[in-house]
XYZ file of C-alpha atoms in Angstrom:
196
model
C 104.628 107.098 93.725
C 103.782 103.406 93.803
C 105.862 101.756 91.077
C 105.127 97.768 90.055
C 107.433 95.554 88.082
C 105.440 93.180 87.086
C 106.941 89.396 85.861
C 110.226 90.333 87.187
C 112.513 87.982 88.857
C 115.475 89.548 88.266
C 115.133 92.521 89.969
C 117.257 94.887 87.470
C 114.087 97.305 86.384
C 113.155 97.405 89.913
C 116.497 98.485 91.096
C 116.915 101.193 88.408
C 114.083 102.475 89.389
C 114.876 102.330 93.072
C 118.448 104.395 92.189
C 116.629 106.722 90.357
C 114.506 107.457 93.278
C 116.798 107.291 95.941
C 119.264 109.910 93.628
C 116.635 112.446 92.935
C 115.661 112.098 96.914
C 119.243 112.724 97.461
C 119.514 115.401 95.338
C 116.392 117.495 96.709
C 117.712 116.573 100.262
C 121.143 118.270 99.618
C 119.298 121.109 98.421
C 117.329 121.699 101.249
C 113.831 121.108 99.643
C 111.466 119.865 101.777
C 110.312 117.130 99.121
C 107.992 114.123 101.066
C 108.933 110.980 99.279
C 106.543 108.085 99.530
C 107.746 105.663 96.644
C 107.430 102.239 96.673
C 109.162 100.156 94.015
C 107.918 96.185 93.935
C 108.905 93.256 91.438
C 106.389 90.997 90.939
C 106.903 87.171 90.047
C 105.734 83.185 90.628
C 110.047 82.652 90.991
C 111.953 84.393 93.913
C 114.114 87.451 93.312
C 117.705 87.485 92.043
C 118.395 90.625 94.334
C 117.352 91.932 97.822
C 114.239 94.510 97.074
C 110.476 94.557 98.155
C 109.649 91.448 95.961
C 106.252 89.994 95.512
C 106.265 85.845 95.116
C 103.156 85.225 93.624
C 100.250 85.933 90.965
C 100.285 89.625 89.741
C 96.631 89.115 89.859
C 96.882 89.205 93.722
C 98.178 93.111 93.712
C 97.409 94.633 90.652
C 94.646 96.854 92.534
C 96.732 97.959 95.134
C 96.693 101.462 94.141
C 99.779 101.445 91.715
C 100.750 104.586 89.683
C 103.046 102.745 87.013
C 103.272 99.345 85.947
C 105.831 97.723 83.688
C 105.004 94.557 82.832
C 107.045 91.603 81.220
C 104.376 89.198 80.660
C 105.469 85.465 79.780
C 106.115 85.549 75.667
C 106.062 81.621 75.063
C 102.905 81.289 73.779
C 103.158 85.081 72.066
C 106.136 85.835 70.408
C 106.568 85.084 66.596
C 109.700 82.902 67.562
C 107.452 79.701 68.707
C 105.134 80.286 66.017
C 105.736 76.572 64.660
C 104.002 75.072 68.112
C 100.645 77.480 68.023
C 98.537 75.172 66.694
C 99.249 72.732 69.365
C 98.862 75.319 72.227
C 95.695 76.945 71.346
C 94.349 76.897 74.889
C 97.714 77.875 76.180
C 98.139 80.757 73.779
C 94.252 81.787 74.329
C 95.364 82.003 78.314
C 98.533 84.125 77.403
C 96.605 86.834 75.558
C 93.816 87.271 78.439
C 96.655 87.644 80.717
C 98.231 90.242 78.467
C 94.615 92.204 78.013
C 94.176 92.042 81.778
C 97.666 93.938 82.152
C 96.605 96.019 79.737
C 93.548 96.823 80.956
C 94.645 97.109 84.992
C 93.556 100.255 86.763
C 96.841 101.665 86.619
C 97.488 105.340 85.189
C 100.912 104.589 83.334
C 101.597 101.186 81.957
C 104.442 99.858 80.074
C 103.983 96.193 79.007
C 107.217 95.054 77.012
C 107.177 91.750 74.879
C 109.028 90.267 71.626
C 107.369 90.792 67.860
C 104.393 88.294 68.463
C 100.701 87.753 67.758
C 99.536 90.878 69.913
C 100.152 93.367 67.087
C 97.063 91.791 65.504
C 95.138 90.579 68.760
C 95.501 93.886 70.416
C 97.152 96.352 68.582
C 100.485 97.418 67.084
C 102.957 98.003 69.620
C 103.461 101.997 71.027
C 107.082 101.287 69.333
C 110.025 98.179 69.480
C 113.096 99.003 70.720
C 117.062 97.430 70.443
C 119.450 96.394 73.213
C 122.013 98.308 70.712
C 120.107 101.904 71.006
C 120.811 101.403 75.037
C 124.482 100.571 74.884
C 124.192 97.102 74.289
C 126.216 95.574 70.932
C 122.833 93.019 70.740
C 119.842 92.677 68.521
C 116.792 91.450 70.128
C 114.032 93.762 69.140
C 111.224 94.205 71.765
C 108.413 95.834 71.458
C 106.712 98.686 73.754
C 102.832 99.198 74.312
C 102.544 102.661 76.208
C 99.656 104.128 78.252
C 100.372 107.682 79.524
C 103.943 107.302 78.822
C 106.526 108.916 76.548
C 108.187 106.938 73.768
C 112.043 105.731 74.997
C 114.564 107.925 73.754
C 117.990 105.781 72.543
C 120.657 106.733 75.439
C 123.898 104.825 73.977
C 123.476 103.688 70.378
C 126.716 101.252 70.057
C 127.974 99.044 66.896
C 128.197 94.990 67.179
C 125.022 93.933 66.683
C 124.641 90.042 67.079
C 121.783 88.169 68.465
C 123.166 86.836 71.508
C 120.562 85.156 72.738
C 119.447 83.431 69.851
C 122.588 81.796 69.726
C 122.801 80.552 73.678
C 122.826 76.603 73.785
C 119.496 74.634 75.088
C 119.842 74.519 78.586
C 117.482 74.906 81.772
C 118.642 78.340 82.422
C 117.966 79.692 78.873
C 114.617 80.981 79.074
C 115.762 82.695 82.401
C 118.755 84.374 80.300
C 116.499 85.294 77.386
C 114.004 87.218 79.910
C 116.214 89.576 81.584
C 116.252 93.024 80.563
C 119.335 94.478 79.593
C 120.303 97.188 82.060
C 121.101 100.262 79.631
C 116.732 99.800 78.534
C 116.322 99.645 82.263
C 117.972 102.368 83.300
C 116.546 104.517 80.263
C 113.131 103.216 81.171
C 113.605 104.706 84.927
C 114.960 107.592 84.086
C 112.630 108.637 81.032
């Protein structure tokens, strides 16, 4: 299985789905199956990763027809997401761009797709969202609801729902290593998402 992370600097979906794959190899191996593994597991991103891993630096655009059996895809959310709703009318062109870039995710000749982003105009452009999610129903005391658009793929199942539910990273300080913060995917929804 060829597996594609795409908009992922971090490298935390990636790597849960590279344990998850190396522990179910494991597990056949001890058993004596004689199970051929051929998985790949890439992060895509324009920014370096955070953590060693097959890593694409680039444009998704530039491998999204290499023959990829599941995507998940974090495309950018500035010009989407209901939170910078205030600046739309002044990024038209920008927002315009965002959506085509969404659709062409959405539309890639992949089998299963996952493409995660906040509550934001693509409800309406595109369509309601497959289901929205919270960092709290994957063992994370958080709100930050994110929503899920689904091809060939189960709904997420809630692994760890836990109390203390604050919006922590609505409530991080400006600085140049905010946006980075606010993108990364909490590792219980990874996990979930590479096990489910």
């Amino acid at each position: 299985m060829k597996i594609l992370v795409a908009c992922e600097f971090s490298g935390i979906v990636r790597d849960a789905f590279k344990k998850v794959i190396h522990d179910e190899y494991r597990t056949h191996r001890i058993n004596n199956s004689k199970w051929p593994v051929y998985d790949e597991v890439w992060s895509c991103d324009l920014l370096p990763s955070e953590t060693k891993g097959f890593h694409y630096q680039g444009n998704v655009l530039d491998i999204l027809n290499e023959g990829w059996d599941l995507m998940v895809a974090f495309p950018p959310c500035t010009h989407l997401a209901v939170s910078g709703a205030r600046w739309f009318k002044n990024k038209q062109q920008e927002q315009k761009d965002a959506v085509e870039f969404f659709m062409t995710l959405v539309n890639a000749p992949i089998e299963r797709i996952a493409i995660e982003n906040p509550v934001g105009i693509m409800s309406t452009k595109y369509r309601k969202p497959d289901q929205i999610i919270q960092p709290w129903q994957f063992g994370h005391g958080e709100t930050k609801a994110t929503c899920l658009w689904l091809k060939n793929l189960p709904l997420l199942k809630p692994t760890d729902i836990v109390a203390g539910r604050i919006a922590r990273v609505h409530r991080e300080p400006p600085s140049p290593e905010r946006w980075k913060n606010r993108s990364r995917t909490y590792k219980g929804i990874a996990k979930a998402m590479a096990e489910q």
